[in-house]
Coordinates of C-alpha atoms in Angstrom, one line a residue:
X7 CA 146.2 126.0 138.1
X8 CA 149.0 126.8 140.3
X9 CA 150.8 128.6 137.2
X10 CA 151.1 132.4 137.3
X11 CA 151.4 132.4 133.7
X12 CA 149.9 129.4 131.8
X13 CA 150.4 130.9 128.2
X14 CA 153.4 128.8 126.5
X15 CA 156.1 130.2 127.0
X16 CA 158.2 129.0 123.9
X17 CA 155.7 128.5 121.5
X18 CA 156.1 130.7 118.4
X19 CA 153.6 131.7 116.1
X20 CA 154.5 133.1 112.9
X21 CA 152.7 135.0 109.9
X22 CA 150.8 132.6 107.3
X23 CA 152.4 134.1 104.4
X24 CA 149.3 133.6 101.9
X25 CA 151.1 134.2 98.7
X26 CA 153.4 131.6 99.3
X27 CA 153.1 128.5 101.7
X28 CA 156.5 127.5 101.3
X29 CA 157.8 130.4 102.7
X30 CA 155.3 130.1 105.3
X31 CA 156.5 127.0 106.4
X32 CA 160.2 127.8 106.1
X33 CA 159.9 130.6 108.3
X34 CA 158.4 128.0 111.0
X35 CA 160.7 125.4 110.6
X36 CA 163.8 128.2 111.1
X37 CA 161.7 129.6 114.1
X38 CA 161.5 126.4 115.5
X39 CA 165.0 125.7 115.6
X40 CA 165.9 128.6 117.1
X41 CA 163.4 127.8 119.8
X42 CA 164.9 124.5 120.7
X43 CA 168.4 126.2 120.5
X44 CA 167.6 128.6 123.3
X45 CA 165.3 125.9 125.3
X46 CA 168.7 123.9 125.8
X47 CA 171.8 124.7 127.7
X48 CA 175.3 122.7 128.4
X49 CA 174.2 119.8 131.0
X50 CA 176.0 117.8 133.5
X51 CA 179.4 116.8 132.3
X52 CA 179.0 112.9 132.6
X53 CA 176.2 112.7 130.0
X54 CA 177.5 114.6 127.3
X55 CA 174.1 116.3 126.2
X56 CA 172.5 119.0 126.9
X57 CA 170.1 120.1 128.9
X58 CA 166.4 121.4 128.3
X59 CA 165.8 124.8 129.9
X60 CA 162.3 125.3 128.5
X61 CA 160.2 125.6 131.8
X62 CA 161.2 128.8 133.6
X63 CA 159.4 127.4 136.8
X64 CA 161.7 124.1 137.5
X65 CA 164.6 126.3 136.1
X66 CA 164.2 129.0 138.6
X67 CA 162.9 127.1 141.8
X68 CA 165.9 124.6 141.3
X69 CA 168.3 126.7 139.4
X70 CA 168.6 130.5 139.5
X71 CA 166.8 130.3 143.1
X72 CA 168.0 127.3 144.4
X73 CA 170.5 128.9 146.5
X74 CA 168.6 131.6 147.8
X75 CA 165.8 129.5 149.1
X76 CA 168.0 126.5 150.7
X77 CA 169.8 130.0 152.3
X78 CA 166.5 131.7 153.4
X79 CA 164.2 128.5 154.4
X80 CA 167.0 127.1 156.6
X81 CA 167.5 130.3 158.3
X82 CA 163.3 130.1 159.1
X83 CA 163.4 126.0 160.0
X84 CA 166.8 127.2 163.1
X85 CA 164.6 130.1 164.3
X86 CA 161.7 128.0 164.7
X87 CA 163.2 125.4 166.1
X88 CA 165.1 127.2 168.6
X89 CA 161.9 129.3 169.4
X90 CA 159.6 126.3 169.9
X91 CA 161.9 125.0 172.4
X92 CA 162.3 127.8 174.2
X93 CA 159.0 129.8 173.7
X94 CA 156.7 128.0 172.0
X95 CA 153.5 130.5 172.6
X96 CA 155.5 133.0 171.0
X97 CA 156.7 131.2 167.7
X98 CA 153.8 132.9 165.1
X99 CA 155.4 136.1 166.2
X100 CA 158.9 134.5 165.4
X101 CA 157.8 133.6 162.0
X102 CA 156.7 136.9 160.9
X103 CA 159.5 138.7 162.4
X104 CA 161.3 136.3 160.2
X105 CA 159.4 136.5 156.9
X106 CA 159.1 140.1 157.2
X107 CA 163.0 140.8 157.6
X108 CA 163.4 138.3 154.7
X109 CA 161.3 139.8 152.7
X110 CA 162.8 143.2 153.1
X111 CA 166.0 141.9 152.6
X112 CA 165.0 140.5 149.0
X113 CA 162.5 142.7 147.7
X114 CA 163.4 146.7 150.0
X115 CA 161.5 148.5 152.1
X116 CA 159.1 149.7 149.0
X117 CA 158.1 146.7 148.7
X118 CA 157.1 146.1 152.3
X119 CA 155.4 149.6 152.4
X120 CA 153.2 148.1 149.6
X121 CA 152.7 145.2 150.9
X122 CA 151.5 146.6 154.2
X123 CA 149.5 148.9 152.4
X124 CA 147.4 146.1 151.0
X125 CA 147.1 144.4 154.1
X126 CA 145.6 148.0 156.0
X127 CA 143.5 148.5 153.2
X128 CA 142.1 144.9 153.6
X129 CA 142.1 144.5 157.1
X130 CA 140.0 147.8 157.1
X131 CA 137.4 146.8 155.2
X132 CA 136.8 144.0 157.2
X133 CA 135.9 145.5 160.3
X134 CA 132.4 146.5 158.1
X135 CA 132.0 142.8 158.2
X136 CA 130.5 143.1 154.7
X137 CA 130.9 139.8 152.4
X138 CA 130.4 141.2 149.4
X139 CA 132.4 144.3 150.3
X140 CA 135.8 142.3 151.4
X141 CA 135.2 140.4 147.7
X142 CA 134.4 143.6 145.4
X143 CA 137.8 145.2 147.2
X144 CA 139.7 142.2 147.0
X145 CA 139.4 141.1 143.5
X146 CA 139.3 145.2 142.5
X147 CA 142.8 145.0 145.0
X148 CA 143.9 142.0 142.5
X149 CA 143.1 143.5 139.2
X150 CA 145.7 146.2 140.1
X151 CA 148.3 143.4 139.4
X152 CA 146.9 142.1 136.3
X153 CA 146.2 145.1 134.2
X154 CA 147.7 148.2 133.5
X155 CA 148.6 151.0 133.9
X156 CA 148.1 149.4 137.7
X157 CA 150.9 146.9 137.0
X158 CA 153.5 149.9 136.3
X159 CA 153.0 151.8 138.7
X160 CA 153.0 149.8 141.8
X161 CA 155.8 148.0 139.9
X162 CA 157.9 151.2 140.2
X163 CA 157.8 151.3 144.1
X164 CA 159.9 148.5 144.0
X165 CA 163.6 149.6 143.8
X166 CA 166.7 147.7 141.9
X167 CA 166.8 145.1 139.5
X168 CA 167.8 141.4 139.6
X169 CA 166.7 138.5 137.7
X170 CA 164.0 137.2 140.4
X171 CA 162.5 140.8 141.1
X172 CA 159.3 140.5 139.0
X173 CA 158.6 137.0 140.0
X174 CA 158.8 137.6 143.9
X175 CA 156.6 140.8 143.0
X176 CA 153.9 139.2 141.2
X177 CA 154.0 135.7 143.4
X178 CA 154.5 137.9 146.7
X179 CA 151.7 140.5 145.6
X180 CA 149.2 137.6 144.2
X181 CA 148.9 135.6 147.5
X182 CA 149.0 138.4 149.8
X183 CA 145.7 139.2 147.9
X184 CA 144.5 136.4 148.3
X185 CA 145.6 135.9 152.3
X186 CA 143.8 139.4 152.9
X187 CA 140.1 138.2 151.3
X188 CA 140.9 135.0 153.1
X189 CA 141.4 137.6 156.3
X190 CA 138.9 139.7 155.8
X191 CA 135.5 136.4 154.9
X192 CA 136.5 134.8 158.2
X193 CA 136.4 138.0 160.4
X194 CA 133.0 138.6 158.4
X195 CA 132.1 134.9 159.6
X196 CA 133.4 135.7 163.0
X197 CA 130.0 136.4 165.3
X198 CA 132.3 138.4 168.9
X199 CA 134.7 141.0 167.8
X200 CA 137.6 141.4 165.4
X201 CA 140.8 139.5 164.4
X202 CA 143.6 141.7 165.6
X203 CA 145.5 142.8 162.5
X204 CA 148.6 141.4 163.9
X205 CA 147.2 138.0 163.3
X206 CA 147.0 139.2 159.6
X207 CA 150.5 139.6 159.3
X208 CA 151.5 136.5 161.2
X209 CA 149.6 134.7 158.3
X210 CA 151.0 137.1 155.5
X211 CA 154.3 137.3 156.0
X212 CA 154.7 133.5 157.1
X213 CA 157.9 133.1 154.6
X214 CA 157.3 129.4 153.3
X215 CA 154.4 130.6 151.8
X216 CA 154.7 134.1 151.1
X217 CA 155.9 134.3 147.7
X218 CA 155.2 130.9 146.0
X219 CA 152.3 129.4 148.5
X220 CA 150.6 126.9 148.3
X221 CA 147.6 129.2 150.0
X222 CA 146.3 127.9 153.8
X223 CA 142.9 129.7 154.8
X224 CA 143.4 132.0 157.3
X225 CA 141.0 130.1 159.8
X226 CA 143.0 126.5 159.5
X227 CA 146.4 128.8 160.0
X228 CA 145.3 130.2 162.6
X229 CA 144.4 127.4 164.9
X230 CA 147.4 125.2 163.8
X231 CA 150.1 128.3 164.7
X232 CA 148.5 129.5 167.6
X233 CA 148.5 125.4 169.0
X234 CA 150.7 125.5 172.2
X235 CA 150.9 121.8 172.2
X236 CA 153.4 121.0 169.8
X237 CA 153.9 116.9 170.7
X238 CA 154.5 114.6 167.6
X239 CA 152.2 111.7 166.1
X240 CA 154.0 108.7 166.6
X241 CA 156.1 108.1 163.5
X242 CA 155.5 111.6 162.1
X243 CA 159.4 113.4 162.1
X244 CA 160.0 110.4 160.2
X245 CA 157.5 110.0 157.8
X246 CA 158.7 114.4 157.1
X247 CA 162.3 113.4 156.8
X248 CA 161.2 110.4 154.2
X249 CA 159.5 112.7 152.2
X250 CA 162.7 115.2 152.2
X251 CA 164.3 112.6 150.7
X252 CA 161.8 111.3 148.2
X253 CA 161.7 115.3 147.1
X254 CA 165.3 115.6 146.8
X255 CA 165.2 112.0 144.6
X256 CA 163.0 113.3 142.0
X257 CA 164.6 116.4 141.5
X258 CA 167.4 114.7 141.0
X259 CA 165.6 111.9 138.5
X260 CA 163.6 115.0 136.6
X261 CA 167.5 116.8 136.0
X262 CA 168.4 113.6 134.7
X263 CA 165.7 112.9 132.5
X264 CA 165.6 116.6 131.1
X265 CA 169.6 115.5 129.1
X266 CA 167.0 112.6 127.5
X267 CA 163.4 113.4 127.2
X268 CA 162.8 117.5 125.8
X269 CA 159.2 116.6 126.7
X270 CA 158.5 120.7 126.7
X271 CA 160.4 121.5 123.6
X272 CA 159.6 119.1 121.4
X273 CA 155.7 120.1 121.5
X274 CA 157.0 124.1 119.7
X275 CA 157.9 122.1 116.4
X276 CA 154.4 121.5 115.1
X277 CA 156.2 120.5 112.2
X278 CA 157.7 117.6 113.6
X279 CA 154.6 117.0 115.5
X280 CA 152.8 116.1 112.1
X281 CA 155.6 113.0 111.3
X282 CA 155.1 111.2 114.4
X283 CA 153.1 108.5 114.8
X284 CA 150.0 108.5 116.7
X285 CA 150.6 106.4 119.4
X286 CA 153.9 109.2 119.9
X287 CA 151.8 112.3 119.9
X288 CA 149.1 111.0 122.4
X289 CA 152.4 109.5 124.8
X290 CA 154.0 112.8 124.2
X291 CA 150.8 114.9 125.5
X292 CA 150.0 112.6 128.4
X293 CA 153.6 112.6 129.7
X294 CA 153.4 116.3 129.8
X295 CA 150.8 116.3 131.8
X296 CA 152.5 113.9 134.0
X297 CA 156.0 116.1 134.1
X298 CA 153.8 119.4 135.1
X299 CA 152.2 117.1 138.2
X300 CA 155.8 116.0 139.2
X301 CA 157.0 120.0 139.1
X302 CA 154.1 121.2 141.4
X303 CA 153.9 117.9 143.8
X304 CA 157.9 118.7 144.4
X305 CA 157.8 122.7 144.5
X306 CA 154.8 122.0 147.0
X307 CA 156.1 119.3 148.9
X308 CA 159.6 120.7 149.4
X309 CA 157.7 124.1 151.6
X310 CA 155.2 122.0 152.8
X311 CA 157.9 119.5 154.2
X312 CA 159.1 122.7 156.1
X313 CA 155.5 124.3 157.4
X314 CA 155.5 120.5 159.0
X315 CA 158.3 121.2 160.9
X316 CA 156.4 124.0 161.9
X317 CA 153.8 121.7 163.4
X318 CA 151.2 122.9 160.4
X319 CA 149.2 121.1 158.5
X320 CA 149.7 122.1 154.6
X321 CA 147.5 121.4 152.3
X322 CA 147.8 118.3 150.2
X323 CA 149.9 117.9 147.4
X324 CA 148.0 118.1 143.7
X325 CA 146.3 114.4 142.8
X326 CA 148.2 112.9 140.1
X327 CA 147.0 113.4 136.8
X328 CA 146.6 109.3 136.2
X329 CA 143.8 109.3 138.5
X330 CA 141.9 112.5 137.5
X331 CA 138.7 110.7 135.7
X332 CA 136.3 114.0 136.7
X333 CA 136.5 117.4 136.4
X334 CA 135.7 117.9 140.1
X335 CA 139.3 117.1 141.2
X336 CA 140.8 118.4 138.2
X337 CA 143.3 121.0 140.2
X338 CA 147.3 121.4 140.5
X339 CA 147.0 123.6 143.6
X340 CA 145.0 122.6 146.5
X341 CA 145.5 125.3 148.3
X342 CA 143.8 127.7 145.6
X343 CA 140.8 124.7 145.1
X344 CA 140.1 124.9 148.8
X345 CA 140.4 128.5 148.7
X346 CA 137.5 128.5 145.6
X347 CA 135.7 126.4 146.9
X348 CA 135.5 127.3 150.6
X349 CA 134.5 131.3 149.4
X350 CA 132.8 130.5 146.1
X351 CA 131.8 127.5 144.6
X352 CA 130.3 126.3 147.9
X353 CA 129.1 129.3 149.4
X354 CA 127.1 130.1 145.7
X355 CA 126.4 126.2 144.9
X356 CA 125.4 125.0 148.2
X357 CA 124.3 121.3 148.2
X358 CA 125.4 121.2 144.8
X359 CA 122.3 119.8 143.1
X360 CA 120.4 122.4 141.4
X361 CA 121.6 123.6 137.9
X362 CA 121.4 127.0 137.9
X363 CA 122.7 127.5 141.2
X364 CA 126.0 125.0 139.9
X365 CA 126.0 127.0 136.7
X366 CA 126.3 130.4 138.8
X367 CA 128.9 128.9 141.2
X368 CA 130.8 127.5 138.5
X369 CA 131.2 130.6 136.4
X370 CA 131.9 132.9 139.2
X371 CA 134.8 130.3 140.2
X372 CA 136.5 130.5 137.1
X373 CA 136.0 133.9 136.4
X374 CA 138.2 134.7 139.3
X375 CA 140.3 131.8 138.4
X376 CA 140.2 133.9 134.8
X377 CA 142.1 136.9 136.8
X378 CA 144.0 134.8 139.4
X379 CA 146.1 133.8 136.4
X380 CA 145.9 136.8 134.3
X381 CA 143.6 137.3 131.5
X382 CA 144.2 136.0 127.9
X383 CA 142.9 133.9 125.1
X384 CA 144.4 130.9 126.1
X385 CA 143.4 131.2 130.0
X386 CA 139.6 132.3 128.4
X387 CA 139.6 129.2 126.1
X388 CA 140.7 126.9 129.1
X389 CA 138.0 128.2 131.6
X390 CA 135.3 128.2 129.2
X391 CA 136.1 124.3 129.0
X392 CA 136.8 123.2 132.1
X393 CA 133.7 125.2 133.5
X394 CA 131.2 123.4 130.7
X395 CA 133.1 120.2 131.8
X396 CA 132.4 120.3 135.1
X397 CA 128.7 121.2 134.5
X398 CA 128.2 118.7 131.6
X399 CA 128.9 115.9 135.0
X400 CA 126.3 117.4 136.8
X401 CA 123.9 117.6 134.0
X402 CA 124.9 114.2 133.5
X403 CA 124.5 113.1 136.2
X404 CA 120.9 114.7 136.9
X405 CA 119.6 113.1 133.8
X406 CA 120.1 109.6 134.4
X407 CA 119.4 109.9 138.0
X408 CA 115.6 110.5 136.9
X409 CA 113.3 108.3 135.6
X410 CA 113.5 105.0 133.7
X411 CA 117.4 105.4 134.1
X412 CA 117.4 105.4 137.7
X413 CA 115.6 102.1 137.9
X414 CA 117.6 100.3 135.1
X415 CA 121.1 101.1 137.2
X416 CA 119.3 99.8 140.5
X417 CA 118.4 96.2 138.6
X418 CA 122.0 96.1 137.3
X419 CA 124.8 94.8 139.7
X420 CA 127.6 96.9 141.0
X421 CA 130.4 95.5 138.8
X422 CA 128.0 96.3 136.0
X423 CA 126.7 99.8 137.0
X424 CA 130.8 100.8 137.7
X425 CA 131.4 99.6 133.7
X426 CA 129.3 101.6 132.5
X427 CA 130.6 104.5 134.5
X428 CA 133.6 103.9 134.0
X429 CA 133.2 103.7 130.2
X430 CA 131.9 107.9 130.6
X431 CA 135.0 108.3 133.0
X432 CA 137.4 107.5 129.7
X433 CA 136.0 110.2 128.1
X434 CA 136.2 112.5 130.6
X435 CA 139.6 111.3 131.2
X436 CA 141.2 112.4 127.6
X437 CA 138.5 115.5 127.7
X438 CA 140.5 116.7 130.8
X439 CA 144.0 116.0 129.2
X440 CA 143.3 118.0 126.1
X441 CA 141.8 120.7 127.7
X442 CA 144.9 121.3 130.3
X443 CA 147.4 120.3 127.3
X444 CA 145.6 123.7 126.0
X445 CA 146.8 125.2 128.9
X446 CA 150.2 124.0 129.2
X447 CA 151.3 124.2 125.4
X448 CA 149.4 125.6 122.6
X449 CA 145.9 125.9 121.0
X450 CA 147.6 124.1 118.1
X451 CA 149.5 121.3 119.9
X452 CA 145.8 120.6 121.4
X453 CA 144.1 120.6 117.8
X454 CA 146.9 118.2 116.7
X455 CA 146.2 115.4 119.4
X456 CA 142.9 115.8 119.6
X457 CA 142.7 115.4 115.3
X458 CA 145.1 112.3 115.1
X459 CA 143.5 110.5 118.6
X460 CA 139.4 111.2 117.6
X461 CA 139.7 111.8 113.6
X462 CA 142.9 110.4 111.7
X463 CA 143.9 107.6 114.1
X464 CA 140.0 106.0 114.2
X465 CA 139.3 103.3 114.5
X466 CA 142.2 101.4 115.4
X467 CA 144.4 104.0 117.8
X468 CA 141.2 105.4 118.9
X469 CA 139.6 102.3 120.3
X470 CA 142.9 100.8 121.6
X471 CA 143.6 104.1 123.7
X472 CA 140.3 104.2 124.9
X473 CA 140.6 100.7 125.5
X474 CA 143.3 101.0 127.5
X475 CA 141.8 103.9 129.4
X476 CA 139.0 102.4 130.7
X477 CA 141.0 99.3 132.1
X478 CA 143.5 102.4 134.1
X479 CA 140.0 103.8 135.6
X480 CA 138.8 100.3 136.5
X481 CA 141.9 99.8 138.9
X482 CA 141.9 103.3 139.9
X483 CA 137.8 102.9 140.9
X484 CA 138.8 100.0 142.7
X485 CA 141.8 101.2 144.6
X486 CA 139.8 104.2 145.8
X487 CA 136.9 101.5 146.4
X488 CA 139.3 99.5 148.9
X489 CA 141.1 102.6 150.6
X490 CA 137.3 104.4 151.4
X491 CA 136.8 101.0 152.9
X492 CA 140.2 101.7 155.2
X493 CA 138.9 105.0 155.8
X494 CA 135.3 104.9 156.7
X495 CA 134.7 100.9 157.8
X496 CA 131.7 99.3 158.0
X497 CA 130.1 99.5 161.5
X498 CA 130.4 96.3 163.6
X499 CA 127.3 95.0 165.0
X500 CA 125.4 95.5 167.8
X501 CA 127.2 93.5 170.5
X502 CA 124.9 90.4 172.4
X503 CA 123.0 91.2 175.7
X504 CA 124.6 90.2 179.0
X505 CA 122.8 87.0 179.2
X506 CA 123.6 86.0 175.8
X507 CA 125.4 83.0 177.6
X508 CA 122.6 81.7 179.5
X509 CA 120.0 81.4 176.8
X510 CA 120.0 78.8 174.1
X511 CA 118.7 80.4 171.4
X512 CA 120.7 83.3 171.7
X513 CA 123.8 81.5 172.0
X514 CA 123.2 79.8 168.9
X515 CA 122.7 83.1 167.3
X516 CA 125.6 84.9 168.6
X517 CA 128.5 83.9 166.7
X518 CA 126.1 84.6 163.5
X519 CA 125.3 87.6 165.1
X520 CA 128.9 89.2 165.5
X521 CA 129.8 87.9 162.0
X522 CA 131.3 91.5 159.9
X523 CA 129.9 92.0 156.8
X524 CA 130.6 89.0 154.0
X525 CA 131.4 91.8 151.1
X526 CA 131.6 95.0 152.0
X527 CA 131.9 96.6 148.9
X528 CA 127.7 95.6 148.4
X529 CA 126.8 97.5 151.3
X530 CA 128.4 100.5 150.0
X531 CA 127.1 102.9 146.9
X532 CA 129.7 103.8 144.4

């Protein structure tokens, strides 16, 4: 979800020549191998291969803007440190006096005066303290960057050309938008007075997440930045210096494996995609997934390694796509699923349990997640799924909470009740990679696993991967089992009265008495 574009961006789709299918399929194959010779480039001279270029975001956060960002974010991480040791009350100010000369550095003055004007227009709306309002003006605000001729004209403010110029406009202009409405719902919310609009930009023009994000809702920064106190948890500088490092490994690991595996590339040759076998094409599809959860956990973790500097709290980096079994945690960017679901889907689907209220939450989620990313028939397709997804668990889940299901899961045991479950869970698990394969490659690259892993590879591939599914969820619904365990204990027992000692009978009963629970897993519900 975190992409600004999610339609492929090397996949190639040619005429179907109807008078001759030869041809047709000619013209693929050639088009294909002129895709995977401008996907790869010259790699590192001690491997002797080259290297696959075909995702523009690794290549330009690690590539083309490497430089540029170690330059910029160091510059932020010196002025912050030397401002909270000298004046730590004043180190929000710092950071936007920062961001804001950065960003006029990179993008001009144009692009400031545009930003600002956003902001004003935002800020001013606000003061009506109108819900409804701040939402009609910011996602009106938003459209201006997704449809044109909007897109062309506030594109021509911006002055000069270099290669990054429309990304930082479109990532810089995108989650300003979304900072403003995040701006403008909490000073609705806010019961004595207004925000001052400095505080808006101190949170808009905080550089680490200015262009790229991930998104922190204005009321979460604004109590972490403003915190005078700015002493360390025991053990925390070096658990953000171990995760430097673990960053920096796997960007190192993912170069490496992009000289061996053209996970990315390979998918364009649908062609080739017909020859391999099926337990290839259902590898090849999940390890995409995996690949596009490694890009945004490092792109994430490398800013959010420096707002902790910053004594913030970021949000979390995206859950791995191994242990998404439900499409309630099915996001890549936290910051944009707490920003939905703070504003929308929990503000329209309160307690979550009635239908139509879900139904009406849900859609008006994903329609703005339909404009965050830009409309199109892939991002339409991929809503449309995701959002019957996520209801189908609640209707689910309705129907066999009533009546006689209810009281055949209450006579089963636990282990049994989480089998069962866990045999839906495998189905939701392979719904949820096809559906965000959709997303990330093609319509047809989707079609093609879904037809070998459901149709042409039953029985035997089909039972074996589901197989081995279900046995993955099992030890995933265990480990989360044990670590909510860890995280929300049992309650000891009432301790003995003071004259426990004196009385027999209670002293017989006391050690009993103070014994924790035998299993704890029985006195909790799944």
């Amino acid at each position: 979800e975190h992409k600004k574009k999610i339609v492929p961006l090397f996949g190639l789709h040619l005429f179907h020549c109807q008078s001759s299918k030869g041809l047709s399929f000619a013209l693929k194959a050639s088009a294909n191998r002129k895709t995977f010779k401008t996907s790869v480039k010259p790699g590192w001279y001690y491997f002797g291969r080259k290297m696959e270029t075909a995702d523009f975001e690794w290549l330009m956060w690690f590539s083309t803007f490497r430089d540029h960002i170690i330059f910029a974010l160091s510059g932020h991480v010196l002025f912050a440190k030397i401002c909270s040791m000298l004046a730590p009350q004043y180190r929000s100010l710092v950071y936007m006096v920062y961001g804001l000369l950065a960003v006029w550095t990179s993008m001009g003055w144009t692009y400031v005066t545009l930003i600002l004007s956003h902001c004003i227009l935002l800020y001013s709306i606000s003061l009506v303290k109108i819900r409804w309002l701040c939402f009609v003006t910011g996602l009106c605000t938003l459209a201006t960057f997704k449809c044109e001729p909007f897109i062309s004209w506030q594109a021509g403010f911006v002055e000069g050309d270099f290669e990054l110029r429309p990304v930082f406009f479109y990532g810089g202009c995108g989650f300003t938008i979304m900072r403003c409405m995040s701006f403008a719902l909490e000073n609705c919310e806010r019961k004595d007075g207004n925000y001052n609009i400095l505080e808006l930009l101190k949170y808009n023009f905080y550089l680490p997440f200015f262009y790229f994000g991930p998104i922190m809702t204005f009321d979460k920064f604004y109590v972490q930045v403003n915190r005078c106190d700015l002493t360390r948890k025991e053990r925390e500088m070096w658990n953000i210096n171990l995760h430097g490092v673990i960053h920096l490994i796997v960007i190192i690991v993912v170069d490496i494996l992009f000289h061996f595996m053209y996970i990315l590339t390979i998918p364009t040759d649908l062609k080739l995609m017909k020859h391999l076998s099926d337990w290839a094409l259902v590898g090849l599809a999940y390890f995409n997934l995996v690949y596009d959860w490694v890009k945004a956990a490092v792109m994430f973790g490398v800013i959010n390694t420096v707002s902790r500097l910053d004594h913030l709290d970021p949000p979390k980096p995206p859950k791995c796509i191994t242990m998404l079994y439900v499409f309630a945690e099915t996001h890549f960017d936290r910051g944009i699923n707490d920003w939905l679901c703070k504003y929308v889907y929990n503000y329209l689907g309160g307690k979550h349990e009635n239908m139509v209220e879900e139904l009406v939450a849900t859609l008006c989620t994903f329609g703005i997640t339909i404009l965050w990313l830009g409309p199109c028939q892939v991002v339409l397709v991929w809503a449309f799924l995701n959002c019957f997804g996520l209801n189908f668990e609640l209707w689910t889940g309705k129907f066999f909470s009533v009546e006689p299901f209810s009281s055949f899961e209450m006579a089963m045991s636990e282990a049994m009740s989480r089998r069962i479950r866990a045999i839906f869970n495998t189905f939701n698990f392979w719904s949820i990679v096809l559906y965000n394969i959709l997303a990330l490659n093609s319509l047809d690259f989707a079609k093609l696993v879904a037809k070998r892993l459901l149709l042409k590879g039953f029985p035997i591939t089909t039972i074996i991967v589901m197989f081995v599914t279900y046995c993955l969820i099992q030890v995933i619904k265990e480990q989360e089992r044990r670590q909510a365990l860890i995280d929300d204990p049992d309650p000891l027992p009432p301790a003995p009265p003071p004259n426990a000692a004196t009385s027999p009978t209670t002293s017989a009963t006391a050690p009993t008495a103070a014994q924790p629970v035998a299993d704890p897993s029985k006195e909790k519900a799944e």
